[in-house]
Amino acid sequence: MANSPLNLQAVYTAPDTTKVFTHEIPAASSTDSFAAKQSHLATLQSLIPKLQEGINVFLTERMEEDKKAQGAISEKEAREEENYGEEVVEEDA
């Protein structure tokens, strides 16, 4: 492996925008040894959640912008969003 830096990268593409998420992976001094390979993989493993977090923040912002552009949301959508991630048992009236 060359000693130049590598990038962990994800690209979001939509009709109206493209966003590139990049994290630099420091170049390993040598990948010949098991310890160097292990260190390189550990670095990569630590960067993946950071990349995911950046993507999630961006997509959440996009969703909020889309909601504002669409105007008010329905009562059902408001309840669903309020209870997102929670199990809700609706009672029969």
Short mmCIF file of N, CA and C in Angstrom, two decimals:
data_model
loop_
_atom_site.label_atom_id
_atom_site.label_comp_id
_atom_site.label_asym_id
_atom_site.label_seq_id
_atom_site.Cartn_x
_atom_site.Cartn_y
_atom_site.Cartn_z
N MET A 1 0.86 -1.18 0.00
CA MET A 1 0.00 0.00 0.00
C MET A 1 0.89 1.23 0.00
N ALA A 2 0.55 2.23 -0.77
CA ALA A 2 1.30 3.47 -0.81
C ALA A 2 1.08 4.24 0.48
N ASN A 3 1.97 5.17 0.74
CA ASN A 3 1.88 5.96 1.97
C ASN A 3 1.05 7.22 1.79
N SER A 4 0.24 7.28 0.79
CA SER A 4 -0.63 8.43 0.61
C SER A 4 -1.93 8.19 1.37
N PRO A 5 -2.58 9.28 1.79
CA PRO A 5 -3.83 9.10 2.55
C PRO A 5 -4.95 8.54 1.68
N LEU A 6 -5.82 7.81 2.30
CA LEU A 6 -7.00 7.26 1.65
C LEU A 6 -8.22 7.99 2.19
N ASN A 7 -9.34 7.87 1.50
CA ASN A 7 -10.57 8.50 1.97
C ASN A 7 -11.68 7.48 2.10
N LEU A 8 -12.43 7.61 3.19
CA LEU A 8 -13.69 6.90 3.35
C LEU A 8 -14.73 7.88 2.85
N GLN A 9 -15.51 7.48 1.85
CA GLN A 9 -16.37 8.45 1.20
C GLN A 9 -17.74 7.86 0.88
N ALA A 10 -18.76 8.70 1.03
CA ALA A 10 -20.12 8.36 0.63
C ALA A 10 -20.66 9.56 -0.15
N VAL A 11 -21.46 9.28 -1.17
CA VAL A 11 -22.02 10.35 -1.99
C VAL A 11 -23.54 10.24 -1.99
N TYR A 12 -24.20 11.34 -1.64
CA TYR A 12 -25.66 11.44 -1.70
C TYR A 12 -25.99 12.22 -2.95
N THR A 13 -26.84 11.66 -3.79
CA THR A 13 -27.23 12.35 -5.02
C THR A 13 -28.75 12.36 -5.12
N ALA A 14 -29.28 13.55 -5.34
CA ALA A 14 -30.71 13.74 -5.56
C ALA A 14 -30.84 14.63 -6.79
N PRO A 15 -32.04 14.73 -7.34
CA PRO A 15 -32.20 15.56 -8.54
C PRO A 15 -31.72 17.01 -8.35
N ASP A 16 -31.85 17.54 -7.14
CA ASP A 16 -31.52 18.95 -6.93
C ASP A 16 -30.22 19.18 -6.17
N THR A 17 -29.54 18.12 -5.73
CA THR A 17 -28.31 18.33 -4.96
C THR A 17 -27.45 17.08 -4.92
N THR A 18 -26.19 17.30 -4.69
CA THR A 18 -25.24 16.21 -4.46
C THR A 18 -24.40 16.61 -3.25
N LYS A 19 -24.21 15.69 -2.36
CA LYS A 19 -23.43 15.95 -1.15
C LYS A 19 -22.41 14.82 -1.00
N VAL A 20 -21.15 15.19 -0.77
CA VAL A 20 -20.09 14.21 -0.59
C VAL A 20 -19.65 14.25 0.87
N PHE A 21 -19.63 13.09 1.48
CA PHE A 21 -19.18 12.95 2.87
C PHE A 21 -17.83 12.24 2.81
N THR A 22 -16.80 12.86 3.39
CA THR A 22 -15.46 12.30 3.30
C THR A 22 -14.76 12.36 4.65
N HIS A 23 -14.08 11.29 4.97
CA HIS A 23 -13.19 11.24 6.14
C HIS A 23 -11.87 10.67 5.66
N GLU A 24 -10.80 11.37 5.99
CA GLU A 24 -9.48 10.90 5.57
C GLU A 24 -9.02 9.77 6.49
N ILE A 25 -8.50 8.74 5.87
CA ILE A 25 -7.91 7.63 6.60
C ILE A 25 -6.40 7.84 6.54
N PRO A 26 -5.76 8.07 7.68
CA PRO A 26 -4.31 8.30 7.64
C PRO A 26 -3.58 7.12 7.01
N ALA A 27 -2.56 7.44 6.26
CA ALA A 27 -1.78 6.39 5.61
C ALA A 27 -1.02 5.59 6.65
N ALA A 28 -1.02 4.30 6.48
CA ALA A 28 -0.28 3.43 7.39
C ALA A 28 1.19 3.47 7.00
N SER A 29 2.05 3.41 8.00
CA SER A 29 3.49 3.43 7.71
C SER A 29 3.88 2.16 6.96
N SER A 30 3.22 1.07 7.30
CA SER A 30 3.50 -0.20 6.63
C SER A 30 2.32 -1.13 6.88
N THR A 31 1.89 -1.82 5.86
CA THR A 31 0.80 -2.78 6.06
C THR A 31 1.33 -4.20 6.00
N ASP A 32 2.64 -4.32 6.08
CA ASP A 32 3.23 -5.64 6.03
C ASP A 32 3.01 -6.41 7.33
N SER A 33 2.94 -5.70 8.43
CA SER A 33 2.79 -6.39 9.71
C SER A 33 1.32 -6.53 10.09
N PHE A 34 1.06 -7.54 10.88
CA PHE A 34 -0.30 -7.78 11.38
C PHE A 34 -0.77 -6.60 12.22
N ALA A 35 0.10 -6.06 13.06
CA ALA A 35 -0.26 -4.92 13.92
C ALA A 35 -0.64 -3.70 13.09
N ALA A 36 0.08 -3.46 12.00
CA ALA A 36 -0.23 -2.31 11.14
C ALA A 36 -1.59 -2.49 10.48
N LYS A 37 -1.87 -3.70 10.02
CA LYS A 37 -3.16 -3.98 9.40
C LYS A 37 -4.28 -3.83 10.42
N GLN A 38 -4.04 -4.31 11.62
CA GLN A 38 -5.03 -4.22 12.68
C GLN A 38 -5.31 -2.76 13.03
N SER A 39 -4.27 -1.95 13.10
CA SER A 39 -4.42 -0.53 13.40
C SER A 39 -5.20 0.18 12.30
N HIS A 40 -4.88 -0.14 11.07
CA HIS A 40 -5.56 0.47 9.92
C HIS A 40 -7.06 0.13 9.95
N LEU A 41 -7.38 -1.12 10.22
CA LEU A 41 -8.79 -1.54 10.28
C LEU A 41 -9.50 -0.89 11.47
N ALA A 42 -8.81 -0.73 12.58
CA ALA A 42 -9.41 -0.08 13.75
C ALA A 42 -9.74 1.38 13.43
N THR A 43 -8.84 2.04 12.72
CA THR A 43 -9.08 3.43 12.31
C THR A 43 -10.30 3.50 11.40
N LEU A 44 -10.35 2.61 10.43
CA LEU A 44 -11.49 2.56 9.52
C LEU A 44 -12.79 2.31 10.28
N GLN A 45 -12.75 1.37 11.20
CA GLN A 45 -13.93 1.04 11.99
C GLN A 45 -14.40 2.22 12.83
N SER A 46 -13.48 3.04 13.31
CA SER A 46 -13.88 4.20 14.11
C SER A 46 -14.44 5.33 13.24
N LEU A 47 -14.06 5.38 11.97
CA LEU A 47 -14.54 6.44 11.09
C LEU A 47 -15.93 6.16 10.51
N ILE A 48 -16.30 4.92 10.41
CA ILE A 48 -17.60 4.57 9.81
C ILE A 48 -18.77 5.19 10.59
N PRO A 49 -18.81 5.08 11.93
CA PRO A 49 -19.93 5.74 12.64
C PRO A 49 -19.94 7.26 12.46
N LYS A 50 -18.76 7.87 12.33
CA LYS A 50 -18.70 9.32 12.10
C LYS A 50 -19.29 9.66 10.74
N LEU A 51 -19.00 8.84 9.76
CA LEU A 51 -19.56 9.04 8.42
C LEU A 51 -21.08 8.87 8.46
N GLN A 52 -21.54 7.83 9.14
CA GLN A 52 -22.98 7.59 9.26
C GLN A 52 -23.67 8.76 9.98
N GLU A 53 -23.04 9.28 11.01
CA GLU A 53 -23.63 10.40 11.75
C GLU A 53 -23.77 11.62 10.86
N GLY A 54 -22.75 11.92 10.07
CA GLY A 54 -22.83 13.05 9.16
C GLY A 54 -23.94 12.89 8.14
N ILE A 55 -24.09 11.69 7.62
CA ILE A 55 -25.15 11.40 6.66
C ILE A 55 -26.52 11.56 7.33
N ASN A 56 -26.66 11.01 8.54
CA ASN A 56 -27.94 11.11 9.24
C ASN A 56 -28.33 12.55 9.53
N VAL A 57 -27.38 13.37 9.95
CA VAL A 57 -27.65 14.79 10.22
C VAL A 57 -28.12 15.47 8.93
N PHE A 58 -27.40 15.22 7.85
CA PHE A 58 -27.76 15.83 6.57
C PHE A 58 -29.16 15.40 6.12
N LEU A 59 -29.45 14.10 6.20
CA LEU A 59 -30.76 13.61 5.75
C LEU A 59 -31.89 14.13 6.64
N THR A 60 -31.64 14.25 7.93
CA THR A 60 -32.65 14.81 8.84
C THR A 60 -32.95 16.26 8.46
N GLU A 61 -31.90 17.01 8.17
CA GLU A 61 -32.10 18.40 7.75
C GLU A 61 -32.89 18.46 6.46
N ARG A 62 -32.58 17.57 5.52
CA ARG A 62 -33.31 17.53 4.25
C ARG A 62 -34.79 17.21 4.48
N MET A 63 -35.06 16.26 5.38
CA MET A 63 -36.45 15.89 5.67
C MET A 63 -37.20 17.08 6.28
N GLU A 64 -36.55 17.80 7.18
CA GLU A 64 -37.18 18.98 7.79
C GLU A 64 -37.47 20.04 6.73
N GLU A 65 -36.53 20.26 5.83
CA GLU A 65 -36.74 21.22 4.75
C GLU A 65 -37.91 20.80 3.87
N ASP A 66 -37.98 19.51 3.56
CA ASP A 66 -39.08 18.99 2.73
C ASP A 66 -40.42 19.18 3.42
N LYS A 67 -40.45 18.93 4.73
CA LYS A 67 -41.71 19.10 5.47
C LYS A 67 -42.15 20.55 5.45
N LYS A 68 -41.21 21.47 5.65
CA LYS A 68 -41.56 22.89 5.63
C LYS A 68 -42.07 23.30 4.26
N ALA A 69 -41.47 22.74 3.23
CA ALA A 69 -41.88 23.06 1.87
C ALA A 69 -43.27 22.52 1.56
N GLN A 70 -43.63 21.39 2.17
CA GLN A 70 -44.94 20.80 1.93
C GLN A 70 -46.03 21.44 2.76
N GLY A 71 -45.66 22.22 3.74
CA GLY A 71 -46.66 22.85 4.60
C GLY A 71 -46.97 21.98 5.80
N ALA A 72 -48.12 22.21 6.38
CA ALA A 72 -48.51 21.49 7.60
C ALA A 72 -48.64 20.00 7.33
N ILE A 73 -48.29 19.21 8.32
CA ILE A 73 -48.44 17.76 8.20
C ILE A 73 -49.76 17.34 8.82
N SER A 74 -50.24 16.22 8.41
CA SER A 74 -51.52 15.75 8.92
C SER A 74 -51.42 15.35 10.39
N GLU A 75 -52.57 15.25 11.03
CA GLU A 75 -52.60 14.86 12.45
C GLU A 75 -52.00 13.46 12.63
N LYS A 76 -52.31 12.55 11.71
CA LYS A 76 -51.78 11.18 11.79
C LYS A 76 -50.25 11.19 11.68
N GLU A 77 -49.72 11.97 10.72
CA GLU A 77 -48.27 12.05 10.56
C GLU A 77 -47.62 12.65 11.81
N ALA A 78 -48.26 13.65 12.41
CA ALA A 78 -47.73 14.27 13.62
C ALA A 78 -47.66 13.26 14.76
N ARG A 79 -48.71 12.43 14.91
CA ARG A 79 -48.70 11.39 15.95
C ARG A 79 -47.61 10.36 15.69
N GLU A 80 -47.49 9.96 14.41
CA GLU A 80 -46.47 8.97 14.06
C GLU A 80 -45.07 9.49 14.34
N GLU A 81 -44.82 10.75 14.02
CA GLU A 81 -43.51 11.32 14.27
C GLU A 81 -43.24 11.45 15.76
N GLU A 82 -44.26 11.85 16.51
CA GLU A 82 -44.12 11.99 17.96
C GLU A 82 -43.76 10.66 18.61
N ASN A 83 -44.30 9.58 18.08
CA ASN A 83 -44.09 8.26 18.65
C ASN A 83 -43.05 7.44 17.89
N TYR A 84 -42.25 8.07 17.05
CA TYR A 84 -41.27 7.36 16.24
C TYR A 84 -40.34 6.53 17.13
N GLY A 85 -40.20 5.27 16.76
CA GLY A 85 -39.31 4.38 17.49
C GLY A 85 -39.93 3.73 18.71
N GLU A 86 -41.15 4.08 19.03
CA GLU A 86 -41.84 3.51 20.19
C GLU A 86 -43.01 2.69 19.71
N GLU A 87 -43.28 1.63 20.42
CA GLU A 87 -44.43 0.80 20.08
C GLU A 87 -45.67 1.48 20.67
N VAL A 88 -46.65 1.73 19.83
CA VAL A 88 -47.87 2.39 20.27
C VAL A 88 -49.05 1.44 20.00
N VAL A 89 -49.81 1.19 21.04
CA VAL A 89 -50.98 0.35 20.93
C VAL A 89 -52.20 1.27 20.94
N GLU A 90 -52.92 1.29 19.83
CA GLU A 90 -54.09 2.16 19.76
C GLU A 90 -55.28 1.42 20.36
N GLU A 91 -56.02 2.13 21.19
CA GLU A 91 -57.18 1.53 21.84
C GLU A 91 -58.40 1.68 20.95
N ASP A 92 -59.27 0.66 20.99
CA ASP A 92 -60.53 0.74 20.26
C ASP A 92 -61.47 1.65 21.00
N ALA A 93 -62.12 2.54 20.31
CA ALA A 93 -63.01 3.51 20.96
C ALA A 93 -64.43 2.98 21.02
#
